[in-house]
Amino acid sequence: MRAALAVSGELTDTAALAEVWDRCRDVRHDDPDVWIHVDLMPGNLLVRDGRLVAVIDLGTVGVGDPAVDLMPAWNLLDAGSRETYRRALGVDEATWERGRGWALGQAINALPYYVETNPVMAGIARHTLRAVLR
C-alpha cells in the first residue's frame, strides 16, 4: 500500500489517503470468513432498469473478509446512495471501515497502472479515491 501511495503522489492526494489507510488498516476482522466475489467493479455489475440483475467475472471468487464485497459503495455509488446502501446492508462500523480500506487498496493500485492506458478504469479509480476521503 505504501508503495502504491508513493507512485501516485502526482495523481491524487496521497497524504489524505494515507491517513484513511492508517485508520482502515487497524480495524480488526473478527467475523467468520464468507464466500466473496472480490472484484465488484462497475463493469462486473449488470444493471437493467436501475436494478442489479447479474454479477459477472467470477474468476476471483473465494473465501475471505465480507468487507471486500462492500467496494461498490465507493467505486460505484455517490455519497447519498452510499449511505442508503450502508443502511440497507446494516453493516457495523468496523466492517464498513474495512470495506473502505479494501476499496482504497484496489483504487490506489489501479490508478497509476491505468492512468495512461485505460481512461475508464483510471476514472473509476479516481472516483473511488475521492469517495473514500468523504
PDB file of N, CA and C in Angstrom, residues 56-101:
ATOM      1  N   ILE A  56     -20.922 -10.596 -12.894  1.00  0.00           N
ATOM      2  CA  ILE A  56     -20.108 -11.427 -13.781  1.00  0.00           C
ATOM      3  C   ILE A  56     -18.655 -11.451 -13.307  1.00  0.00           C
ATOM      4  N   ASP A  57     -17.829 -12.171 -14.016  1.00  0.00           N
ATOM      5  CA  ASP A  57     -16.400 -12.296 -13.751  1.00  0.00           C
ATOM      6  C   ASP A  57     -16.170 -12.949 -12.391  1.00  0.00           C
ATOM      7  N   LEU A  58     -16.445 -14.219 -12.332  1.00  0.00           N
ATOM      8  CA  LEU A  58     -16.344 -14.958 -11.076  1.00  0.00           C
ATOM      9  C   LEU A  58     -14.971 -15.588 -10.867  1.00  0.00           C
ATOM     10  N   GLY A  59     -13.981 -15.143 -11.609  1.00  0.00           N
ATOM     11  CA  GLY A  59     -12.650 -15.723 -11.513  1.00  0.00           C
ATOM     12  C   GLY A  59     -11.944 -15.477 -10.199  1.00  0.00           C
ATOM     13  N   THR A  60     -12.388 -14.505  -9.434  1.00  0.00           N
ATOM     14  CA  THR A  60     -11.730 -14.195  -8.166  1.00  0.00           C
ATOM     15  C   THR A  60     -12.530 -14.640  -6.947  1.00  0.00           C
ATOM     16  N   VAL A  61     -13.620 -15.360  -7.148  1.00  0.00           N
ATOM     17  CA  VAL A  61     -14.449 -15.806  -6.020  1.00  0.00           C
ATOM     18  C   VAL A  61     -13.608 -16.659  -5.078  1.00  0.00           C
ATOM     19  N   GLY A  62     -13.779 -16.410  -3.799  1.00  0.00           N
ATOM     20  CA  GLY A  62     -13.052 -17.170  -2.794  1.00  0.00           C
ATOM     21  C   GLY A  62     -13.673 -16.947  -1.432  1.00  0.00           C
ATOM     22  N   VAL A  63     -12.962 -17.307  -0.408  1.00  0.00           N
ATOM     23  CA  VAL A  63     -13.427 -17.145   0.961  1.00  0.00           C
ATOM     24  C   VAL A  63     -12.548 -16.094   1.624  1.00  0.00           C
ATOM     25  N   GLY A  64     -13.186 -15.147   2.322  1.00  0.00           N
ATOM     26  CA  GLY A  64     -12.415 -14.099   2.976  1.00  0.00           C
ATOM     27  C   GLY A  64     -13.285 -13.124   3.731  1.00  0.00           C
ATOM     28  N   ASP A  65     -12.733 -11.968   3.985  1.00  0.00           N
ATOM     29  CA  ASP A  65     -13.378 -10.903   4.739  1.00  0.00           C
ATOM     30  C   ASP A  65     -14.609 -10.401   3.987  1.00  0.00           C
ATOM     31  N   PRO A  66     -15.801 -10.464   4.597  1.00  0.00           N
ATOM     32  CA  PRO A  66     -17.006  -9.996   3.896  1.00  0.00           C
ATOM     33  C   PRO A  66     -16.956  -8.517   3.518  1.00  0.00           C
ATOM     34  N   ALA A  67     -16.094  -7.740   4.157  1.00  0.00           N
ATOM     35  CA  ALA A  67     -15.984  -6.317   3.844  1.00  0.00           C
ATOM     36  C   ALA A  67     -15.454  -6.073   2.436  1.00  0.00           C
ATOM     37  N   VAL A  68     -14.753  -7.043   1.861  1.00  0.00           N
ATOM     38  CA  VAL A  68     -14.225  -6.894   0.498  1.00  0.00           C
ATOM     39  C   VAL A  68     -15.355  -6.567  -0.478  1.00  0.00           C
ATOM     40  N   ASP A  69     -16.487  -7.206  -0.292  1.00  0.00           N
ATOM     41  CA  ASP A  69     -17.584  -7.016  -1.240  1.00  0.00           C
ATOM     42  C   ASP A  69     -18.416  -5.765  -0.967  1.00  0.00           C
ATOM     43  N   LEU A  70     -17.935  -4.886  -0.104  1.00  0.00           N
ATOM     44  CA  LEU A  70     -18.563  -3.577   0.085  1.00  0.00           C
ATOM     45  C   LEU A  70     -17.983  -2.532  -0.870  1.00  0.00           C
ATOM     46  N   MET A  71     -16.975  -2.904  -1.645  1.00  0.00           N
ATOM     47  CA  MET A  71     -16.294  -1.931  -2.509  1.00  0.00           C
ATOM     48  C   MET A  71     -17.221  -1.123  -3.415  1.00  0.00           C
ATOM     49  N   PRO A  72     -18.337  -1.661  -3.913  1.00  0.00           N
ATOM     50  CA  PRO A  72     -19.201  -0.816  -4.750  1.00  0.00           C
ATOM     51  C   PRO A  72     -19.719   0.435  -4.041  1.00  0.00           C
ATOM     52  N   ALA A  73     -19.724   0.440  -2.725  1.00  0.00           N
ATOM     53  CA  ALA A  73     -20.140   1.649  -2.004  1.00  0.00           C
ATOM     54  C   ALA A  73     -19.273   2.834  -2.398  1.00  0.00           C
ATOM     55  N   TRP A  74     -18.013   2.577  -2.677  1.00  0.00           N
ATOM     56  CA  TRP A  74     -17.077   3.647  -3.029  1.00  0.00           C
ATOM     57  C   TRP A  74     -16.742   3.678  -4.508  1.00  0.00           C
ATOM     58  N   ASN A  75     -16.696   2.533  -5.184  1.00  0.00           N
ATOM     59  CA  ASN A  75     -16.278   2.553  -6.590  1.00  0.00           C
ATOM     60  C   ASN A  75     -17.423   2.782  -7.563  1.00  0.00           C
ATOM     61  N   LEU A  76     -18.641   2.801  -7.063  1.00  0.00           N
ATOM     62  CA  LEU A  76     -19.799   2.943  -7.948  1.00  0.00           C
ATOM     63  C   LEU A  76     -20.754   4.049  -7.510  1.00  0.00           C
ATOM     64  N   LEU A  77     -21.029   4.139  -6.240  1.00  0.00           N
ATOM     65  CA  LEU A  77     -22.106   4.990  -5.746  1.00  0.00           C
ATOM     66  C   LEU A  77     -21.652   6.407  -5.406  1.00  0.00           C
ATOM     67  N   ASP A  78     -22.613   7.340  -5.458  1.00  0.00           N
ATOM     68  CA  ASP A  78     -22.348   8.684  -4.971  1.00  0.00           C
ATOM     69  C   ASP A  78     -22.596   8.701  -3.461  1.00  0.00           C
ATOM     70  N   ALA A  79     -22.310   9.819  -2.815  1.00  0.00           N
ATOM     71  CA  ALA A  79     -22.374   9.894  -1.350  1.00  0.00           C
ATOM     72  C   ALA A  79     -23.761   9.548  -0.803  1.00  0.00           C
ATOM     73  N   GLY A  80     -24.808  10.086  -1.393  1.00  0.00           N
ATOM     74  CA  GLY A  80     -26.156   9.804  -0.907  1.00  0.00           C
ATOM     75  C   GLY A  80     -26.536   8.342  -1.070  1.00  0.00           C
ATOM     76  N   SER A  81     -26.235   7.799  -2.223  1.00  0.00           N
ATOM     77  CA  SER A  81     -26.535   6.381  -2.475  1.00  0.00           C
ATOM     78  C   SER A  81     -25.694   5.485  -1.579  1.00  0.00           C
ATOM     79  N   ARG A  82     -24.471   5.901  -1.305  1.00  0.00           N
ATOM     80  CA  ARG A  82     -23.598   5.122  -0.430  1.00  0.00           C
ATOM     81  C   ARG A  82     -24.213   4.982   0.962  1.00  0.00           C
ATOM     82  N   GLU A  83     -24.774   6.059   1.488  1.00  0.00           N
ATOM     83  CA  GLU A  83     -25.400   5.997   2.815  1.00  0.00           C
ATOM     84  C   GLU A  83     -26.656   5.126   2.797  1.00  0.00           C
ATOM     85  N   THR A  84     -27.438   5.212   1.727  1.00  0.00           N
ATOM     86  CA  THR A  84     -28.622   4.356   1.590  1.00  0.00           C
ATOM     87  C   THR A  84     -28.207   2.891   1.555  1.00  0.00           C
ATOM     88  N   TYR A  85     -27.169   2.597   0.795  1.00  0.00           N
ATOM     89  CA  TYR A  85     -26.628   1.243   0.680  1.00  0.00           C
ATOM     90  C   TYR A  85     -26.165   0.738   2.048  1.00  0.00           C
ATOM     91  N   ARG A  86     -25.461   1.594   2.759  1.00  0.00           N
ATOM     92  CA  ARG A  86     -24.958   1.203   4.087  1.00  0.00           C
ATOM     93  C   ARG A  86     -26.107   0.878   5.034  1.00  0.00           C
ATOM     94  N   ARG A  87     -27.106   1.731   5.060  1.00  0.00           N
ATOM     95  CA  ARG A  87     -28.268   1.477   5.931  1.00  0.00           C
ATOM     96  C   ARG A  87     -28.972   0.193   5.544  1.00  0.00           C
ATOM     97  N   ALA A  88     -29.138  -0.029   4.244  1.00  0.00           N
ATOM     98  CA  ALA A  88     -29.832  -1.240   3.775  1.00  0.00           C
ATOM     99  C   ALA A  88     -29.073  -2.504   4.168  1.00  0.00           C
ATOM    100  N   LEU A  89     -27.747  -2.451   4.133  1.00  0.00           N
ATOM    101  CA  LEU A  89     -26.944  -3.619   4.495  1.00  0.00           C
ATOM    102  C   LEU A  89     -26.863  -3.818   6.002  1.00  0.00           C
ATOM    103  N   GLY A  90     -26.937  -2.731   6.745  1.00  0.00           N
ATOM    104  CA  GLY A  90     -26.871  -2.828   8.198  1.00  0.00           C
ATOM    105  C   GLY A  90     -25.527  -3.308   8.726  1.00  0.00           C
ATOM    106  N   VAL A  91     -24.438  -2.961   8.032  1.00  0.00           N
ATOM    107  CA  VAL A  91     -23.121  -3.402   8.490  1.00  0.00           C
ATOM    108  C   VAL A  91     -22.622  -2.525   9.629  1.00  0.00           C
ATOM    109  N   ASP A  92     -21.827  -3.113  10.500  1.00  0.00           N
ATOM    110  CA  ASP A  92     -21.280  -2.356  11.629  1.00  0.00           C
ATOM    111  C   ASP A  92     -20.137  -1.447  11.161  1.00  0.00           C
ATOM    112  N   GLU A  93     -19.723  -0.566  12.039  1.00  0.00           N
ATOM    113  CA  GLU A  93     -18.694   0.430  11.703  1.00  0.00           C
ATOM    114  C   GLU A  93     -17.375  -0.233  11.304  1.00  0.00           C
ATOM    115  N   ALA A  94     -16.983  -1.283  12.003  1.00  0.00           N
ATOM    116  CA  ALA A  94     -15.716  -1.948  11.689  1.00  0.00           C
ATOM    117  C   ALA A  94     -15.741  -2.547  10.286  1.00  0.00           C
ATOM    118  N   THR A  95     -16.820  -3.207   9.942  1.00  0.00           N
ATOM    119  CA  THR A  95     -16.933  -3.805   8.609  1.00  0.00           C
ATOM    120  C   THR A  95     -16.924  -2.722   7.545  1.00  0.00           C
ATOM    121  N   TRP A  96     -17.640  -1.639   7.791  1.00  0.00           N
ATOM    122  CA  TRP A  96     -17.698  -0.521   6.839  1.00  0.00           C
ATOM    123  C   TRP A  96     -16.303   0.057   6.607  1.00  0.00           C
ATOM    124  N   GLU A  97     -15.537   0.265   7.680  1.00  0.00           N
ATOM    125  CA  GLU A  97     -14.199   0.830   7.536  1.00  0.00           C
ATOM    126  C   GLU A  97     -13.259  -0.139   6.833  1.00  0.00           C
ATOM    127  N   ARG A  98     -13.384  -1.419   7.087  1.00  0.00           N
ATOM    128  CA  ARG A  98     -12.568  -2.384   6.339  1.00  0.00           C
ATOM    129  C   ARG A  98     -12.925  -2.337   4.861  1.00  0.00           C
ATOM    130  N   GLY A  99     -14.208  -2.211   4.546  1.00  0.00           N
ATOM    131  CA  GLY A  99     -14.625  -2.086   3.150  1.00  0.00           C
ATOM    132  C   GLY A  99     -14.013  -0.863   2.497  1.00  0.00           C
ATOM    133  N   ARG A 100     -13.992   0.243   3.225  1.00  0.00           N
ATOM    134  CA  ARG A 100     -13.354   1.471   2.718  1.00  0.00           C
ATOM    135  C   ARG A 100     -11.872   1.194   2.427  1.00  0.00           C
ATOM    136  N   GLY A 101     -11.210   0.488   3.311  1.00  0.00           N
ATOM    137  CA  GLY A 101      -9.800   0.154   3.114  1.00  0.00           C
ATOM    138  C   GLY A 101      -9.571  -0.729   1.900  1.00  0.00           C
TER     139      GLY A 101
END
